[in-house]
Amino acid sequence: MAAARHSTLDFMLGATADCNAVLKALQPVFQEQGMTETVHNWEDHGYLATYIKKNGSFANLRIHPHGLVLVDLQSYNDHTKGREETDQLLNKVEERMKELFHGNLKRVKRLPAILRGGVIDRYWPTADGRLVEYDIDEVVYDEDSPFQNIKILHSKQFGNILILSGDVNLAESDLAYTRAIMGSGKEDYTGKEVLILGGGDGGILYEIVKLKPKMVTMVEIDQMVIDGCKKYMRKTCGDVLDNLKGECYQVLIEDCIPVLKRYAKEGRMFDYVINDLTAVPISTSPEEDSTWEFLRLILDLSMKVLKQDGKYFTQGNCINLTDALTLYEEQLSRLYCPVEFSKEIVCVPSYMELWVFYTIWKKQTEV
């Protein structure tokens, strides 16, 4: 099935618009295409003209009196000829507007067409709500687990990208993310006990195993994430997910909360805890958002299994989400034990936004 192509063309005039004059100037452009016209007039609020073609394509022409003229065109022809026809129509509209207003156009803006309903979904929002179009050319993997939808899509720039329930998690290009959540090369993992919460893509485990730790325990709830990544994200995880046990690591397919509670009860302690479960929630209402309760629980339990001189690493969120990040830092003051923290800002390629990472440690008591 062909995707719907949504094309836009915007004009900002240098003065108020004579709505009737604009309409009469552009009517012939649409009528030449054999499009049927319907016009709505809102007196002081301008005009809306709709043009419909027999093949199902249609255009909306919105003329605002204050000088904004908007053209939206939706077509279902995904072949080259259909795209050329759309471009030609928009070109004629632009030419006619320039003739009509000469040098009185402050801005003309034509955005790339948005494809809606296609087999490949190229559009994913950033954490702060901006729309990004990725250069996706293939759906590599798309399955529903008992916990989430798992997609692995191929990007020409970023390689394969893991997307969990609509959130871009990690691409093969994103070693910067993995390094940041491990301490950005400042830590010595040799002979250390490490606990990874989540991390089903295998990137963190793969990088830490290279650093000769004593033992790494990774706790991932979703076997299907591991299965997809070990097959299609091998530039990220190497061969480390081929087996759930290695010389210096083990992977537990379990919910991390019972595991953390068990380790705390047993008195098991770690030099490093790396939380790769979820980003700081966008919501700034922790009393209403269960994700904040989940984060606080993970933090408290992690502190209970972290050695006194150990470190806890986690991602924050996009640098623009200042309210959410500030609220997260406030939560750190409410843990069962006093902690201190630092943060680092890193550019993660496939996120197309700057990302905040936290290092948290127990506050040393003065003797």
Coordinates of C-alpha atoms in Angstrom, one line a residue:
M1 CA 0.0 0.0 0.0
A2 CA 1.3 3.4 -1.0
A3 CA 2.1 5.9 1.8
A4 CA 0.4 9.2 2.0
R5 CA 2.7 12.1 1.2
H6 CA 2.0 15.3 3.1
S7 CA 3.7 18.3 1.5
T8 CA 3.6 21.8 2.9
L9 CA 4.4 25.3 1.6
D10 CA 4.2 28.3 3.8
F11 CA 4.3 32.0 3.0
M12 CA 4.8 34.9 5.5
L13 CA 3.9 38.2 3.9
G14 CA 5.4 41.5 4.8
A15 CA 2.0 43.0 5.4
T16 CA -1.6 42.0 5.9
A17 CA -3.1 39.9 3.2
D18 CA -6.0 40.7 0.9
C19 CA -7.5 37.2 1.3
N20 CA -9.8 37.5 -1.7
A21 CA -7.0 38.6 -4.0
V22 CA -4.8 35.7 -2.9
L23 CA -7.6 33.2 -3.4
K24 CA -8.4 34.5 -6.9
A25 CA -4.7 34.4 -7.8
L26 CA -4.2 30.8 -6.8
Q27 CA -7.5 29.3 -7.9
P28 CA -6.3 28.7 -11.5
V29 CA -3.3 26.8 -10.3
F30 CA -5.5 24.2 -8.6
Q31 CA -8.2 24.2 -11.2
E32 CA -5.7 23.4 -14.0
Q33 CA -5.1 20.1 -12.1
G34 CA -8.8 19.2 -12.4
M35 CA -9.4 19.7 -8.7
T36 CA -12.9 20.5 -7.3
E37 CA -13.0 23.6 -5.1
T38 CA -14.8 24.3 -1.8
V39 CA -14.3 27.7 -0.2
H40 CA -15.1 28.7 3.5
N41 CA -15.0 32.4 4.4
W42 CA -14.8 33.4 8.1
E43 CA -15.1 37.2 7.5
D44 CA -12.3 38.6 9.8
H45 CA -10.5 35.2 10.0
G46 CA -9.7 34.6 6.4
Y47 CA -10.4 31.8 3.9
L48 CA -10.0 28.1 3.8
A49 CA -10.2 26.6 0.3
T50 CA -10.1 22.8 -0.2
Y51 CA -9.3 21.2 -3.6
I52 CA -10.0 17.6 -4.3
K53 CA -8.8 15.4 -7.1
K54 CA -10.5 12.3 -8.5
N55 CA -7.5 10.1 -7.5
G56 CA -8.0 11.0 -3.8
S57 CA -5.3 13.7 -3.5
F58 CA -6.4 17.0 -1.9
A59 CA -5.0 20.3 -1.0
N60 CA -5.9 22.9 1.7
L61 CA -5.2 26.6 1.1
R62 CA -5.5 28.6 4.3
I63 CA -5.2 32.4 4.0
H64 CA -4.9 34.3 7.2
P65 CA -5.6 38.1 7.2
H66 CA -2.4 38.9 9.2
G67 CA -0.3 37.7 6.3
L68 CA 0.2 33.9 6.7
V69 CA -0.7 31.7 3.7
L70 CA -0.4 28.0 4.1
V71 CA -0.7 25.2 1.5
D72 CA -1.0 21.6 2.6
L73 CA -1.1 18.9 0.0
Q74 CA -1.8 15.2 0.6
S75 CA -1.3 12.6 -2.1
Y76 CA -1.1 8.9 -2.3
N77 CA 1.1 8.5 -5.4
D78 CA 4.4 7.1 -4.1
H79 CA 5.8 6.7 -7.6
T80 CA 8.2 9.2 -9.3
K81 CA 5.5 10.6 -11.6
G82 CA 3.2 11.4 -8.6
R83 CA 6.0 13.1 -6.7
E84 CA 6.9 15.2 -9.7
E85 CA 3.2 16.3 -10.1
T86 CA 3.2 17.4 -6.5
D87 CA 6.4 19.3 -6.9
Q88 CA 5.2 21.0 -10.0
L89 CA 1.9 22.1 -8.3
L90 CA 3.8 23.6 -5.4
N91 CA 6.3 25.2 -7.8
K92 CA 3.4 26.9 -9.6
V93 CA 1.9 28.1 -6.3
E94 CA 5.2 29.6 -5.2
E95 CA 5.8 31.3 -8.6
R96 CA 2.3 32.8 -8.6
M97 CA 2.7 34.1 -5.0
K98 CA 6.1 35.7 -5.9
E99 CA 4.4 37.4 -8.9
L100 CA 1.6 38.6 -6.8
F101 CA 3.6 40.0 -3.9
H102 CA 6.9 40.8 -5.7
G103 CA 9.4 41.6 -2.9
N104 CA 6.8 41.6 -0.2
L105 CA 7.4 38.0 0.9
K106 CA 9.3 37.8 4.2
R107 CA 9.6 34.1 4.1
V108 CA 8.8 31.1 1.9
K109 CA 9.2 27.7 3.5
R110 CA 8.8 24.3 1.9
L111 CA 9.6 21.3 4.1
P112 CA 10.4 17.8 2.9
A113 CA 7.3 15.7 2.5
I114 CA 6.1 13.7 5.5
L115 CA 5.3 10.1 4.6
R116 CA 2.4 8.7 6.7
G117 CA 1.3 5.1 6.8
G118 CA 4.3 3.6 5.1
V119 CA 5.9 0.2 5.8
I120 CA 8.9 1.9 7.3
D121 CA 8.4 4.5 10.0
R122 CA 11.1 7.1 9.8
Y123 CA 9.7 9.6 12.4
W124 CA 10.6 9.4 16.0
P125 CA 10.3 12.2 18.6
T126 CA 13.2 13.5 20.6
A127 CA 12.9 13.5 24.4
D128 CA 12.0 17.2 24.4
G129 CA 9.2 16.7 21.9
R130 CA 10.8 17.6 18.6
L131 CA 10.1 15.5 15.5
V132 CA 13.1 13.8 13.9
E133 CA 13.1 12.1 10.5
Y134 CA 15.7 9.3 10.5
D135 CA 17.2 7.8 7.3
I136 CA 15.6 4.5 7.9
D137 CA 15.7 2.1 4.9
E138 CA 14.9 -1.3 6.4
V139 CA 12.9 -2.9 9.2
V140 CA 15.3 -5.5 10.5
Y141 CA 13.3 -6.9 13.4
D142 CA 9.9 -6.1 14.8
E143 CA 8.4 -8.3 17.6
D144 CA 6.2 -7.9 20.6
S145 CA 7.5 -9.4 23.8
P146 CA 5.4 -9.9 27.0
F147 CA 7.0 -6.5 28.2
Q148 CA 7.3 -4.2 25.1
N149 CA 7.5 -3.8 21.4
I150 CA 11.0 -4.4 20.1
K151 CA 12.1 -2.9 16.8
I152 CA 15.5 -2.9 15.2
L153 CA 15.6 -0.5 12.2
H154 CA 18.5 0.1 9.9
S155 CA 19.7 3.7 9.4
K156 CA 22.2 4.7 6.7
Q157 CA 24.1 6.9 9.2
F158 CA 23.7 5.1 12.5
G159 CA 23.6 1.4 11.6
N160 CA 21.0 -0.7 13.3
I161 CA 18.9 1.1 15.9
L162 CA 17.2 -0.6 18.8
I163 CA 13.8 1.0 19.6
L164 CA 11.7 -0.2 22.6
S165 CA 8.0 0.8 22.7
G166 CA 8.6 3.8 20.5
D167 CA 11.8 5.1 22.3
V168 CA 15.1 5.2 20.6
N169 CA 17.4 3.2 22.9
L170 CA 20.7 2.6 21.2
A171 CA 22.3 2.5 17.7
E172 CA 25.4 0.8 16.6
S173 CA 26.9 4.2 16.2
D174 CA 26.3 5.1 19.9
L175 CA 29.5 3.9 21.7
A176 CA 29.5 7.4 23.3
Y177 CA 26.4 6.4 25.3
T178 CA 28.0 3.2 26.5
R179 CA 31.3 4.9 27.5
A180 CA 29.4 7.7 29.3
I181 CA 27.3 5.3 31.4
M182 CA 30.5 3.4 32.3
G183 CA 32.3 6.5 33.6
S184 CA 33.8 7.9 30.4
G185 CA 37.1 5.9 30.7
K186 CA 37.9 7.3 34.1
E187 CA 37.3 4.0 36.0
D188 CA 39.5 1.0 36.6
Y189 CA 37.2 -2.1 36.3
T190 CA 40.1 -4.6 36.8
G191 CA 39.2 -7.2 39.4
K192 CA 35.9 -5.4 40.3
E193 CA 32.4 -6.7 40.9
V194 CA 29.9 -5.0 38.6
L195 CA 26.1 -5.1 38.5
I196 CA 24.3 -4.0 35.3
L197 CA 20.5 -3.4 35.5
G198 CA 18.9 -3.8 32.1
G199 CA 21.4 -3.4 29.3
G200 CA 19.7 -6.0 27.1
D201 CA 21.5 -4.7 24.0
G202 CA 24.7 -6.1 25.4
G203 CA 26.8 -2.9 24.8
I204 CA 27.8 -2.2 28.4
L205 CA 28.5 -5.9 29.1
Y206 CA 30.7 -6.2 26.0
E207 CA 32.8 -3.2 26.8
I208 CA 33.3 -4.0 30.5
V209 CA 34.3 -7.6 29.9
K210 CA 37.2 -6.2 27.9
L211 CA 38.5 -4.4 31.0
K212 CA 39.1 -7.7 33.0
P213 CA 36.6 -7.4 35.9
K214 CA 36.3 -10.0 38.5
M215 CA 32.6 -10.7 37.8
V216 CA 29.9 -8.8 35.9
T217 CA 26.2 -9.7 36.7
M218 CA 23.7 -8.3 34.2
V219 CA 20.0 -8.5 35.1
E220 CA 17.7 -8.2 32.0
I221 CA 14.0 -9.0 32.2
D222 CA 13.4 -9.4 28.5
Q223 CA 14.9 -12.4 26.7
M224 CA 13.6 -11.2 23.4
V225 CA 15.6 -8.0 23.5
I226 CA 18.7 -10.2 24.0
D227 CA 17.7 -12.5 21.2
G228 CA 17.1 -9.7 18.8
C229 CA 20.3 -7.8 19.7
K230 CA 22.6 -10.8 19.6
K231 CA 21.5 -11.4 16.0
Y232 CA 21.1 -7.9 14.7
M233 CA 23.2 -5.6 16.9
R234 CA 26.5 -7.4 16.9
K235 CA 28.6 -4.3 16.3
T236 CA 27.3 -3.2 19.7
C237 CA 27.4 -6.5 21.7
G238 CA 29.9 -8.6 19.8
D239 CA 29.5 -12.3 20.8
V240 CA 29.0 -11.6 24.5
L241 CA 25.2 -12.4 24.4
D242 CA 25.8 -15.7 22.6
N243 CA 26.0 -17.4 26.0
L244 CA 24.4 -16.2 29.3
K245 CA 27.6 -17.2 31.2
G246 CA 31.2 -16.5 30.5
E247 CA 34.5 -16.5 32.4
C248 CA 33.8 -13.2 34.1
Y249 CA 30.1 -12.6 33.5
Q250 CA 26.6 -13.9 34.0
V251 CA 23.3 -12.8 32.5
L252 CA 20.2 -13.3 34.6
I253 CA 16.8 -13.2 32.8
E254 CA 14.9 -11.8 35.7
D255 CA 13.2 -8.7 37.1
C256 CA 15.9 -6.7 38.7
I257 CA 13.9 -5.6 41.8
P258 CA 13.6 -9.1 43.4
V259 CA 17.3 -9.7 42.5
L260 CA 18.3 -6.4 44.2
K261 CA 16.3 -7.3 47.3
R262 CA 17.8 -10.7 47.4
Y263 CA 21.4 -9.4 47.1
A264 CA 20.7 -6.7 49.8
K265 CA 19.4 -9.4 52.1
E266 CA 22.4 -11.6 51.4
G267 CA 24.8 -8.7 52.0
R268 CA 26.3 -9.0 48.5
M269 CA 28.1 -5.8 47.5
F270 CA 29.3 -4.3 44.2
D271 CA 32.0 -1.9 43.2
Y272 CA 29.9 -0.5 40.4
V273 CA 26.1 -0.5 39.7
I274 CA 25.1 0.6 36.2
N275 CA 21.5 1.4 35.8
D276 CA 20.5 1.1 32.1
L277 CA 16.8 0.5 32.7
T278 CA 15.1 3.8 31.8
A279 CA 15.7 7.5 31.4
V280 CA 14.5 10.1 33.9
P281 CA 10.8 10.5 33.3
I282 CA 9.7 13.6 31.3
S283 CA 6.8 14.0 33.8
T284 CA 7.5 16.4 36.6
S285 CA 4.7 15.0 38.9
P286 CA 6.4 12.2 40.8
E287 CA 3.4 11.6 43.0
E288 CA 1.4 10.8 39.9
D289 CA 3.9 9.0 37.7
S290 CA 4.7 5.4 38.7
T291 CA 8.1 5.6 36.8
W292 CA 9.4 8.1 39.5
E293 CA 8.4 5.6 42.2
F294 CA 10.2 2.8 40.3
L295 CA 13.3 5.0 39.9
R296 CA 13.4 5.8 43.6
L297 CA 13.1 2.1 44.5
I298 CA 15.9 1.2 42.1
L299 CA 18.1 4.0 43.6
D300 CA 17.5 2.9 47.2
L301 CA 18.0 -0.8 46.5
S302 CA 21.1 0.0 44.4
M303 CA 22.7 2.0 47.3
K304 CA 22.1 -1.0 49.6
V305 CA 24.2 -3.2 47.4
L306 CA 26.8 -0.6 46.5
K307 CA 30.1 -0.6 48.4
Q308 CA 30.9 2.4 50.5
D309 CA 33.5 3.6 48.0
G310 CA 31.5 2.3 45.0
K311 CA 29.9 4.2 42.2
Y312 CA 26.4 4.2 40.6
F313 CA 26.1 5.2 36.9
T314 CA 22.9 6.0 35.1
Q315 CA 21.5 8.1 32.3
G316 CA 19.5 11.2 32.9
N317 CA 17.7 12.6 29.9
C318 CA 17.9 15.3 27.3
I319 CA 19.7 18.4 28.5
N320 CA 16.7 20.6 27.6
L321 CA 14.5 18.8 30.2
T322 CA 15.8 20.9 33.0
D323 CA 12.7 20.6 35.2
A324 CA 12.7 16.8 35.1
L325 CA 16.5 16.7 35.7
T326 CA 16.2 19.0 38.6
L327 CA 13.5 16.9 40.1
Y328 CA 15.6 13.8 39.7
E329 CA 18.5 15.5 41.6
E330 CA 16.0 16.4 44.3
Q331 CA 15.1 12.7 44.6
L332 CA 18.7 11.9 45.4
S333 CA 18.4 13.8 48.6
R334 CA 15.6 11.5 49.8
L335 CA 17.4 8.2 49.7
Y336 CA 17.9 6.1 52.8
C337 CA 21.6 7.2 52.8
P338 CA 23.2 10.5 51.9
V339 CA 24.7 10.6 48.5
E340 CA 26.7 13.0 46.3
F341 CA 26.6 13.2 42.5
S342 CA 28.2 14.6 39.4
K343 CA 26.9 14.8 35.9
E344 CA 28.3 14.8 32.3
I345 CA 26.8 16.0 29.1
V346 CA 27.4 13.8 26.1
C347 CA 26.4 13.9 22.4
V348 CA 24.8 10.5 21.5
P349 CA 24.7 10.3 17.7
S350 CA 21.4 8.6 17.1
Y351 CA 19.6 10.7 19.8
M352 CA 20.3 13.9 17.9
E353 CA 20.3 15.8 21.2
L354 CA 22.7 16.2 24.1
W355 CA 22.2 13.7 26.9
V356 CA 22.9 13.9 30.6
F357 CA 24.6 11.1 32.5
Y358 CA 24.9 10.9 36.3
T359 CA 27.6 9.4 38.6
I360 CA 26.3 8.9 42.2
W361 CA 28.2 7.8 45.3
K362 CA 27.7 7.5 49.0
K363 CA 28.7 10.5 51.0
Q364 CA 31.7 9.7 53.0
T365 CA 31.1 10.2 56.7
E366 CA 33.8 12.2 58.6
V367 CA 35.6 10.2 61.3

